[in-house]
Coordinates of N, CA and C in Angstrom, one line a residue:
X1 N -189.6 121.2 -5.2 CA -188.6 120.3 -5.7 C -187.2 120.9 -5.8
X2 N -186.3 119.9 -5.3 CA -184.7 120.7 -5.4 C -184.4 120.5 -6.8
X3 N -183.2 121.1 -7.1 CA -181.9 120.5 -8.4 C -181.2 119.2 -8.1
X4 N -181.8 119.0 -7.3 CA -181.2 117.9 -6.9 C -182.0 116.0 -7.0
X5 N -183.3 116.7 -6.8 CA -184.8 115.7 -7.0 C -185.1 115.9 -8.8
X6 N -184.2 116.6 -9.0 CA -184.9 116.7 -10.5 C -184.6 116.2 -11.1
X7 N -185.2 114.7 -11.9 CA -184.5 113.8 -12.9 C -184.3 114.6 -13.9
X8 N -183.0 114.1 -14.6 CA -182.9 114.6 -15.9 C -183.4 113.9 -17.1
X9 N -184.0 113.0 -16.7 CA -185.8 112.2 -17.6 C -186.3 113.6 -18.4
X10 N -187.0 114.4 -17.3 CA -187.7 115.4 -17.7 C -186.9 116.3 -18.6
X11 N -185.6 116.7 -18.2 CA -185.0 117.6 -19.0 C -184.6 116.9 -20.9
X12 N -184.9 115.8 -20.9 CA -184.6 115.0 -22.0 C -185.4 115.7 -23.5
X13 N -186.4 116.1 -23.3 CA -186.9 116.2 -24.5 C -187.2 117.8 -24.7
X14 N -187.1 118.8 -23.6 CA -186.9 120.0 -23.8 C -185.7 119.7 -24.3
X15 N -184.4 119.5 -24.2 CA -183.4 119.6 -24.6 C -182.9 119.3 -26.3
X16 N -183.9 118.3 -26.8 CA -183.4 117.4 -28.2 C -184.7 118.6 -28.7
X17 N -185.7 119.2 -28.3 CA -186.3 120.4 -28.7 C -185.2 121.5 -29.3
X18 N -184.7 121.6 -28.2 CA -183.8 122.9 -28.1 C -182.8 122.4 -29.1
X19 N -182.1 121.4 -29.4 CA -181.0 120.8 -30.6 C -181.9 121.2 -31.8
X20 N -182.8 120.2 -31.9 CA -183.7 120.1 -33.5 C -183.8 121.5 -34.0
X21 N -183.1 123.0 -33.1 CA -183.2 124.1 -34.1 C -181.9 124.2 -35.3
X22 N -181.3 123.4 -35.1 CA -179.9 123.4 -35.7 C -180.6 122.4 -36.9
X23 N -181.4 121.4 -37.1 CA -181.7 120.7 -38.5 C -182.9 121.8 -38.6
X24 N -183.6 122.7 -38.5 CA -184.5 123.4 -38.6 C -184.2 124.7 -39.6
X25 N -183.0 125.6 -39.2 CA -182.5 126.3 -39.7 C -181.5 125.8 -40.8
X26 N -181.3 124.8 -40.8 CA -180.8 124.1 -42.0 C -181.6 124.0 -43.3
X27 N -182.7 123.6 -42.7 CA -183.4 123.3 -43.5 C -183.8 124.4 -44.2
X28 N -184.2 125.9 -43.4 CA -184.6 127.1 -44.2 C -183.4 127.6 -44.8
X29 N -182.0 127.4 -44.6 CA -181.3 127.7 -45.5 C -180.7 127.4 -46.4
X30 N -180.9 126.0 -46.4 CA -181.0 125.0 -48.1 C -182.0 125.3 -48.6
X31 N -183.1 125.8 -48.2 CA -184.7 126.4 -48.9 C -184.4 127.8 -49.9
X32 N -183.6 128.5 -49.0 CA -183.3 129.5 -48.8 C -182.3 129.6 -50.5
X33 N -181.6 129.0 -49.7 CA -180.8 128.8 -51.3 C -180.9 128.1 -52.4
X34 N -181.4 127.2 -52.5 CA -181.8 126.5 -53.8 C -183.0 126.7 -54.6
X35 N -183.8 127.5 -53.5 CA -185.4 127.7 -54.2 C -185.7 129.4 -54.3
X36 N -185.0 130.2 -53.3 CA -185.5 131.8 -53.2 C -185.0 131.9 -54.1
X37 N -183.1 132.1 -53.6 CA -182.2 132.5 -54.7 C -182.4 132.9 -55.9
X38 N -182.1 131.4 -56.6 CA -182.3 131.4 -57.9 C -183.7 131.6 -58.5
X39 N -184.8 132.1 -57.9 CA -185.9 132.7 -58.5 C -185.2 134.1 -58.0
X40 N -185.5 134.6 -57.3 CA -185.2 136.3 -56.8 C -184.1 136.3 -55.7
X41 N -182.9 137.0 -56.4 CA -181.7 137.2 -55.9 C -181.4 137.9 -54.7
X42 N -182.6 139.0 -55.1 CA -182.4 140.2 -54.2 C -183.6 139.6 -52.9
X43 N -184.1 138.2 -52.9 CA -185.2 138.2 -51.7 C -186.9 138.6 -52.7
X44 N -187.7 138.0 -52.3 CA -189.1 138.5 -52.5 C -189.8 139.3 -52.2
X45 N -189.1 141.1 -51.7 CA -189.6 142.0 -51.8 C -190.2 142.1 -53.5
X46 N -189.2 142.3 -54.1 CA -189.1 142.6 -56.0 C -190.4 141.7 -56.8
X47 N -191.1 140.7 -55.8 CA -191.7 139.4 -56.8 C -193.4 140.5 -56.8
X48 N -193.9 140.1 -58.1 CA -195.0 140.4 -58.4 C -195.9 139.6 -57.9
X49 N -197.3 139.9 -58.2 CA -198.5 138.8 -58.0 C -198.3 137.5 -58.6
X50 N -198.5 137.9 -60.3 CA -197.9 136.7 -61.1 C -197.3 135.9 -60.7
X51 N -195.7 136.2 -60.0 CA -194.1 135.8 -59.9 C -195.0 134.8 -58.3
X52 N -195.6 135.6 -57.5 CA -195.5 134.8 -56.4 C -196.7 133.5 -56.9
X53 N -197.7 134.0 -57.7 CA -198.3 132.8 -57.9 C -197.8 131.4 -58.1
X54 N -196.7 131.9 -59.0 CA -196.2 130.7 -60.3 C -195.3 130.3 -59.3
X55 N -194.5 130.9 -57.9 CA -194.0 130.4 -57.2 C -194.8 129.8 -55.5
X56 N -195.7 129.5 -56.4 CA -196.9 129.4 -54.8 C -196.5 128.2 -53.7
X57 N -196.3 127.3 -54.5 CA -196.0 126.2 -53.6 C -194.4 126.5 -52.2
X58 N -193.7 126.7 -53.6 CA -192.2 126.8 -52.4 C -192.3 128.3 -51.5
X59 N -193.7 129.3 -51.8 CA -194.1 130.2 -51.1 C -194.6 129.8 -49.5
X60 N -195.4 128.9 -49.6 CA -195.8 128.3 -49.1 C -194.8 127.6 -47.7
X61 N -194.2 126.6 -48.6 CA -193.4 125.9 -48.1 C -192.3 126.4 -47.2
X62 N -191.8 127.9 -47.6 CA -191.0 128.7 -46.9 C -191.4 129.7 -45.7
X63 N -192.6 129.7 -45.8 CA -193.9 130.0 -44.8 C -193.5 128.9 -43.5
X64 N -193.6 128.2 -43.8 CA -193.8 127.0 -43.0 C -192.6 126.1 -42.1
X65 N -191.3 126.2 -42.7 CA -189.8 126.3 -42.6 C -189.8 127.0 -41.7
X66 N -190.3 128.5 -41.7 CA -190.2 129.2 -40.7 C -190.5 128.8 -39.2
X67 N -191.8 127.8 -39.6 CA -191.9 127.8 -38.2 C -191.3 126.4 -37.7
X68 N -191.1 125.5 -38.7 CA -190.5 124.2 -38.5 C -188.9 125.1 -37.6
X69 N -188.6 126.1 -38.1 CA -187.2 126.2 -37.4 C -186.9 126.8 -35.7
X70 N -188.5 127.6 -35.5 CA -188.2 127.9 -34.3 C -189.2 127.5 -33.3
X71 N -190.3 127.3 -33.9 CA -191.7 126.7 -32.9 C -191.2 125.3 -32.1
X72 N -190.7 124.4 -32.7 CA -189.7 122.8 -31.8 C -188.9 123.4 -30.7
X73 N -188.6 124.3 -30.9 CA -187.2 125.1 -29.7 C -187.9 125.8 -28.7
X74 N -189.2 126.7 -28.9 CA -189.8 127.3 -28.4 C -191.1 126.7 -27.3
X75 N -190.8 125.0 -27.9 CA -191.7 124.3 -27.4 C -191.1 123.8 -26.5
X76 N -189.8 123.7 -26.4 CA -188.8 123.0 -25.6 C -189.2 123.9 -24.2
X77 N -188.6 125.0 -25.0 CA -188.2 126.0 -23.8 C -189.3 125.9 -22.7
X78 N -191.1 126.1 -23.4 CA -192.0 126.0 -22.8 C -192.1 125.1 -21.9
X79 N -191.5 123.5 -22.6 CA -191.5 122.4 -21.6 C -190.3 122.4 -20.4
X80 N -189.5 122.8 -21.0 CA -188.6 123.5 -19.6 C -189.3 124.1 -18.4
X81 N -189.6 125.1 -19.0 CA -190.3 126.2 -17.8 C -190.8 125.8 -16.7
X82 N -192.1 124.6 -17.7 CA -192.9 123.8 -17.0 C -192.1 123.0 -16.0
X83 N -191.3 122.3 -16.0 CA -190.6 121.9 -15.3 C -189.7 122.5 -14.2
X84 N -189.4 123.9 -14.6 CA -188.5 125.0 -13.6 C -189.7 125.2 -12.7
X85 N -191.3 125.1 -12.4 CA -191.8 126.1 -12.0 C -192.1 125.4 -10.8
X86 N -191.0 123.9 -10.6 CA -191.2 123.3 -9.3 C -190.3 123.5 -8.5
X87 N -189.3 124.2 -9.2 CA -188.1 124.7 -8.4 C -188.1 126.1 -7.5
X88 N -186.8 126.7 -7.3 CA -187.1 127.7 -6.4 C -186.8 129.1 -7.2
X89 N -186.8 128.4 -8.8 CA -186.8 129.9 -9.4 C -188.0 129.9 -10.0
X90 N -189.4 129.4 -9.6 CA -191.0 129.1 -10.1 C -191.0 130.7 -10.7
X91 N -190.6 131.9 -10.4 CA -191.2 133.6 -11.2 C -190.9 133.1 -12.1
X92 N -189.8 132.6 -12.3 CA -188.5 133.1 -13.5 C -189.4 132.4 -14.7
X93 N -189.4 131.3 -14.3 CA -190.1 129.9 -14.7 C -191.3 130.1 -15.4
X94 N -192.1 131.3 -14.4 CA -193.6 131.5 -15.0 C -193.4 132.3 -16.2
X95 N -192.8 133.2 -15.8 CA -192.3 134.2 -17.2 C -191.9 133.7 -18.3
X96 N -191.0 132.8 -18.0 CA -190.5 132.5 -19.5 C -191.7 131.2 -19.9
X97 N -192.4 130.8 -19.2 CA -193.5 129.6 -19.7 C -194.5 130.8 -20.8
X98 N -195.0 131.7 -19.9 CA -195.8 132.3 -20.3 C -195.5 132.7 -21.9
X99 N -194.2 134.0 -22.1 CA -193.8 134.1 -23.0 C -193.8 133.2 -23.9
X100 N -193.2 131.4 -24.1 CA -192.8 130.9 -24.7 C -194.1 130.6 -25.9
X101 N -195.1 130.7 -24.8 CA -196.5 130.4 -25.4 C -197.1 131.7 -26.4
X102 N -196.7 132.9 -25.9 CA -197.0 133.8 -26.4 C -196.7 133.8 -27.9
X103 N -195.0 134.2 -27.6 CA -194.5 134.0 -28.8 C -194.5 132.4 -30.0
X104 N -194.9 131.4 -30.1 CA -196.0 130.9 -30.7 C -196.5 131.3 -31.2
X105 N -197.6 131.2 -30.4 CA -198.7 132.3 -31.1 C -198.5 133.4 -32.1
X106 N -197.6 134.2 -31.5 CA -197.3 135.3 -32.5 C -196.9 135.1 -34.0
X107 N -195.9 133.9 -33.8 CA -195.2 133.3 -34.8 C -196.2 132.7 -35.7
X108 N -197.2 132.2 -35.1 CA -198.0 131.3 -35.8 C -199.5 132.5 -36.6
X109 N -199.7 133.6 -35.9 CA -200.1 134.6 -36.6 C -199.8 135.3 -38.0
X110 N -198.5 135.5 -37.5 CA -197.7 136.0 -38.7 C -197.7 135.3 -39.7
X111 N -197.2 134.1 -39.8 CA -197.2 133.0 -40.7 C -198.3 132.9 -41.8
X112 N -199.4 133.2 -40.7 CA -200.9 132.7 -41.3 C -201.6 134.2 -42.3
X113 N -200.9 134.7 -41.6 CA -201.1 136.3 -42.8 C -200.5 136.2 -43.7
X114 N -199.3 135.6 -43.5 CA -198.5 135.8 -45.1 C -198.9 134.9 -46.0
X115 N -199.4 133.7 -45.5 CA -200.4 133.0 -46.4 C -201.2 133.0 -47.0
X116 N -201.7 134.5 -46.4 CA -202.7 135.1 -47.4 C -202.5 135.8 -48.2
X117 N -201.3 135.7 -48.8 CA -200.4 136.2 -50.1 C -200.3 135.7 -51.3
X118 N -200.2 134.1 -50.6 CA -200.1 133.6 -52.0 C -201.2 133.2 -53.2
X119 N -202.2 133.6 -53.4 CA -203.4 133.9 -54.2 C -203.3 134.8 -54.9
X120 N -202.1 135.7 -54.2 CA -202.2 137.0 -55.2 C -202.5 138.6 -54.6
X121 N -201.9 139.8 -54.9 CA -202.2 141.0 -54.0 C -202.1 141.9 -55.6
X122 N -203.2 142.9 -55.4 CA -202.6 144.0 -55.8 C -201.6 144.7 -56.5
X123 N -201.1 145.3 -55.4 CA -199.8 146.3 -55.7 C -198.9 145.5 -56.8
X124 N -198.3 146.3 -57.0 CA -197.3 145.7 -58.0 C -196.3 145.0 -57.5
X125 N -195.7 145.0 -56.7 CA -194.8 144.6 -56.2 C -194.8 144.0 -54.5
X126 N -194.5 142.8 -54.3 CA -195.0 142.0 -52.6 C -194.1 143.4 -51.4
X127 N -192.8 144.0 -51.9 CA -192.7 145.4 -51.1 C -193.6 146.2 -50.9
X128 N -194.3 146.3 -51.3 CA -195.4 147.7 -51.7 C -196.9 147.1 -50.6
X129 N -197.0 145.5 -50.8 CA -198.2 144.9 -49.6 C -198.0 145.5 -48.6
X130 N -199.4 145.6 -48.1 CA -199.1 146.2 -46.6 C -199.3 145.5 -45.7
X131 N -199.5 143.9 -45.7 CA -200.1 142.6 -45.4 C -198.3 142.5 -45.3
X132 N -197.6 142.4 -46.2 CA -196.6 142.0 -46.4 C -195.1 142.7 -45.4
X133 N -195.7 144.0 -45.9 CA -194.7 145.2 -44.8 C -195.1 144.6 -43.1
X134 N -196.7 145.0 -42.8 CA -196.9 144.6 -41.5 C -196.0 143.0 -40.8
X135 N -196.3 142.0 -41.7 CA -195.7 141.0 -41.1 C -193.6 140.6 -41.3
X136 N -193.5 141.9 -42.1 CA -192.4 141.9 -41.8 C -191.6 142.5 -41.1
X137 N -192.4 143.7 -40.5 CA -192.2 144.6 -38.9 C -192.3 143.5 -38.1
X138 N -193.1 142.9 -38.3 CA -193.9 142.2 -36.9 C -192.7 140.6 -36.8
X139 N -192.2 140.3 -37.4 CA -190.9 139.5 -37.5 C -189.9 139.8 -37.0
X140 N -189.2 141.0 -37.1 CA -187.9 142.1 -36.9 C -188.2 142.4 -35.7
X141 N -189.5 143.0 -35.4 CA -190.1 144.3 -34.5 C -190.8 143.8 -33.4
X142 N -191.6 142.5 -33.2 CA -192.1 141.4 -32.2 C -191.6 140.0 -31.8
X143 N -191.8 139.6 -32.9 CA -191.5 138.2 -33.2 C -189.9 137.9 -32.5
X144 N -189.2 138.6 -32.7 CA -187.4 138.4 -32.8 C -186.9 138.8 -31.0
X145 N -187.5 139.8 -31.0 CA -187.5 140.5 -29.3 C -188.3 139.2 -28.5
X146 N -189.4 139.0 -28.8 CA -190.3 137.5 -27.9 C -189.2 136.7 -27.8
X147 N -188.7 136.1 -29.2 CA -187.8 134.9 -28.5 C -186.4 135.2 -28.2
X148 N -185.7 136.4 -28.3 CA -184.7 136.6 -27.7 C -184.9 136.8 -26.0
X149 N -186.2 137.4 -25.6 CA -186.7 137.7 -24.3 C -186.7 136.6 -23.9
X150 N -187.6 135.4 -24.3 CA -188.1 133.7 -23.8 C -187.0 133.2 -24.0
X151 N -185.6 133.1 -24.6 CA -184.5 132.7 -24.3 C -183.8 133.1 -23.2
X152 N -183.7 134.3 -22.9 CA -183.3 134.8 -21.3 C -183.9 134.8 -20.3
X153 N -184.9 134.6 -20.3 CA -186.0 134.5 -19.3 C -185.7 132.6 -18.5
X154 N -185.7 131.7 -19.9 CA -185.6 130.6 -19.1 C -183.8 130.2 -18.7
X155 N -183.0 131.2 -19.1 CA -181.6 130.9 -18.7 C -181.5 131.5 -17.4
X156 N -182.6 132.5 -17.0 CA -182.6 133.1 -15.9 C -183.2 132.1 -14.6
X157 N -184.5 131.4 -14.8 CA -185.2 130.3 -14.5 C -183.6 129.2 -14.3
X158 N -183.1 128.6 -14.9 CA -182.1 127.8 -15.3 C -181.0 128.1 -13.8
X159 N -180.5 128.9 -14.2 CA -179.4 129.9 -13.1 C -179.8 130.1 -11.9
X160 N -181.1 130.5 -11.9 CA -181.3 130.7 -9.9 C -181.4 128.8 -9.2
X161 N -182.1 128.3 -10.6 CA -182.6 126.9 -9.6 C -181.3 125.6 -9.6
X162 N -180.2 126.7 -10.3 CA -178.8 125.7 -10.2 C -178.7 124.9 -11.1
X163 N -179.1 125.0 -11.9 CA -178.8 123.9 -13.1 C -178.2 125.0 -14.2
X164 N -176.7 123.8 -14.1 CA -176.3 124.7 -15.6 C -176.1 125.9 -15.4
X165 N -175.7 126.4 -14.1 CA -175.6 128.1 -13.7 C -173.9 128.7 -14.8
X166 N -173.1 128.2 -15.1 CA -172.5 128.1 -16.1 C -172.9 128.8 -17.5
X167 N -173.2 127.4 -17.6 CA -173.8 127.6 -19.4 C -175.2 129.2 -19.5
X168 N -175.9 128.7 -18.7 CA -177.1 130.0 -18.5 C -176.4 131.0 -18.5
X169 N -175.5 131.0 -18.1 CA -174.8 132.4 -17.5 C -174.2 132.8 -19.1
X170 N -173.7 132.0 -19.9 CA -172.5 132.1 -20.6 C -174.2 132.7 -22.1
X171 N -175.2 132.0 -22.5 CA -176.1 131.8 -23.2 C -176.9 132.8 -22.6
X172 N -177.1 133.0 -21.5 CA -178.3 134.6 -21.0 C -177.5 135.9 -21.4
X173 N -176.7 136.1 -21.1 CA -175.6 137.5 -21.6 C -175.8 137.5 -23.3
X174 N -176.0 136.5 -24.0 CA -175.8 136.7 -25.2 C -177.3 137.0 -25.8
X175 N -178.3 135.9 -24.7 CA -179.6 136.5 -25.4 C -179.9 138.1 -25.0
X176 N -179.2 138.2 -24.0 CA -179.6 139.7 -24.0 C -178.8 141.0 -24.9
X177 N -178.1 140.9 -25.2 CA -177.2 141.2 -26.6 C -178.2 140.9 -27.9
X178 N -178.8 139.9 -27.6 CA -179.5 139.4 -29.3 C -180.9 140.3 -28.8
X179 N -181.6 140.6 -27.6 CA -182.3 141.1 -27.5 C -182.2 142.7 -27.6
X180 N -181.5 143.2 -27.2 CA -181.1 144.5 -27.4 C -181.0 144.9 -28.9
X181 N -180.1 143.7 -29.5 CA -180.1 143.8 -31.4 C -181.7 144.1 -32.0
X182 N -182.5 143.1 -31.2 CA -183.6 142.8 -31.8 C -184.9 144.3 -31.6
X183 N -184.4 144.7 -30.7 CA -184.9 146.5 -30.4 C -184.5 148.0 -31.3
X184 N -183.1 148.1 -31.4 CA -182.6 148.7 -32.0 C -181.7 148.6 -33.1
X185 N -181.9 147.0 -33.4 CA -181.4 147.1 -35.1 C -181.9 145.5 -35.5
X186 N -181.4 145.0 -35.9 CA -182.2 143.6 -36.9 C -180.7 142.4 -37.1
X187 N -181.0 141.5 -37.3 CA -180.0 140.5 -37.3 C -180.5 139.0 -37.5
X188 N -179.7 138.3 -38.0 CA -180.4 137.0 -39.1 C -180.7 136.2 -38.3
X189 N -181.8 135.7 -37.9 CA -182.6 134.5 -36.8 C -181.7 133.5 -36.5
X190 N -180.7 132.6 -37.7 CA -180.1 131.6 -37.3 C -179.5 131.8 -35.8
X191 N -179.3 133.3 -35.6 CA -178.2 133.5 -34.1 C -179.0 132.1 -33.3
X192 N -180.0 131.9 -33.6 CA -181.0 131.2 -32.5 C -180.1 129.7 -31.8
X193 N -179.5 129.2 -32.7 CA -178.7 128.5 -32.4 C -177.7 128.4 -32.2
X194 N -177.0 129.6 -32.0 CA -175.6 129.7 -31.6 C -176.3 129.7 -29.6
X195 N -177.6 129.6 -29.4 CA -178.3 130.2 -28.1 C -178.7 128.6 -27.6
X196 N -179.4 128.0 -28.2 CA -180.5 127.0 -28.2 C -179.4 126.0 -28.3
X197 N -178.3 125.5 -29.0 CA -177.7 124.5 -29.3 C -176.9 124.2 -27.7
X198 N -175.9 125.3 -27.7 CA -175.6 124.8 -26.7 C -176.2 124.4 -25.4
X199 N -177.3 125.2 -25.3 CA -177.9 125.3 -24.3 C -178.8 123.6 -23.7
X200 N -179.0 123.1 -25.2 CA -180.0 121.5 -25.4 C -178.6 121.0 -25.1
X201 N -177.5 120.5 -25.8 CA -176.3 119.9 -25.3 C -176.1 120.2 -24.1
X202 N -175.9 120.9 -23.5 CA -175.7 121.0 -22.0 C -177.0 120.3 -21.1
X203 N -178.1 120.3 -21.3 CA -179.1 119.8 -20.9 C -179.2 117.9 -20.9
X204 N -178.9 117.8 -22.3 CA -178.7 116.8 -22.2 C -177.9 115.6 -21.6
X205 N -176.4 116.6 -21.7 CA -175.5 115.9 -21.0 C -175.5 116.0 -19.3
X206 N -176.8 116.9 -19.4 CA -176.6 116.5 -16.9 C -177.0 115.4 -16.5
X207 N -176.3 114.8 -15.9 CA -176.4 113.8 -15.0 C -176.8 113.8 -14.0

């Protein structure tokens, strides 16, 4: 199938995928602020067993935000792929399908460990968990690299099969910047939409 045979029907809902990360990250950062904050200033490293019990629900809840902010985008991407892999960039296409799926997964791993927190740990302090440390390497240190990679991967997919060779171009250079960040140093997730936003706008609006 050309760039040319390819309705932009199909590109319709990867695309409002790829937006919905902009109300997603909103949402963890009104979470972020109204409910972490003002319990623990410094973040929930500092919170005890007690502290996270008595805070279990919005523990919970922020658990889960997580993935409301990036799994819809990631889902996108995947439905993208699926779609690229009729075109003539099908590698590019398989790679970032594959990943998209991966990282899921991973996301949805992580998640599910930290959930096993809120009942209560040991140590004195949720810094000190090693349930806690692990999945917060595994955020920074896997998790962040996966979707900065599955964001370049499908702008790469994007760019050979002629769609949006532009915008891909302009949103691939930067995932790989956020990917390189995500290797050798750390940086706040929202970047995701300075990546994903434009990228669903542009999708949306091809004719």
């Amino acid at each position: 199938m050309t760039t040319q045979t390819l309705s932009p029907i199909r590109l319709r809902l990867p695309a409002i995928l790829l937006i919905f990360s902009l109300l997603g990250f909103m949402a963890v950062i009104a979470f972020t602020l109204v409910m972490v904050l003002p319990n623990f200033p410094t973040g929930l490293d500092p919170a005890t067993s007690q502290q996270l019990q008595q805070f279990q629900f919005a523990y919970i809840l922020g658990q889960a935000l997580i993935l409301v902010a990036v799994v819809p985008s990631i889902s996108g991407i995947a439905l993208l792929a699926n779609v690229l892999k009729e075109t003539s960039a099908r590698r590019w296409a398989w790679i970032a399908f594959a990943s998209a799926l991966a990282t899921i997964g991973l996301y949805a791993v992580i998640v599910i460990v930290r959930l096993s927190l809120f009942r209560g740990f040991a140590e004195p302090t949720l810094a000190e968990n090693n349930v806690w440390q692990w999945s917060s390497w595994a955020f920074g240190k896997l998790a962040d690299p996966a979707t900065a990679f599955t964001t370049l991967a499908v702008c790469i997919a994007l760019y050979l099969s002629g769609i949006l060779k532009r915008t891909c171009l302009i949103v691939g250079i930067l995932s790989a910047v956020v990917l390189i960040l995500a290797v050798v140093a750390s940086y706040i997730p929202v970047v995701y939409i300075l990546l994903w936003l434009p990228l669903g706008v542009a999708l949306l609006r091809r004719k």
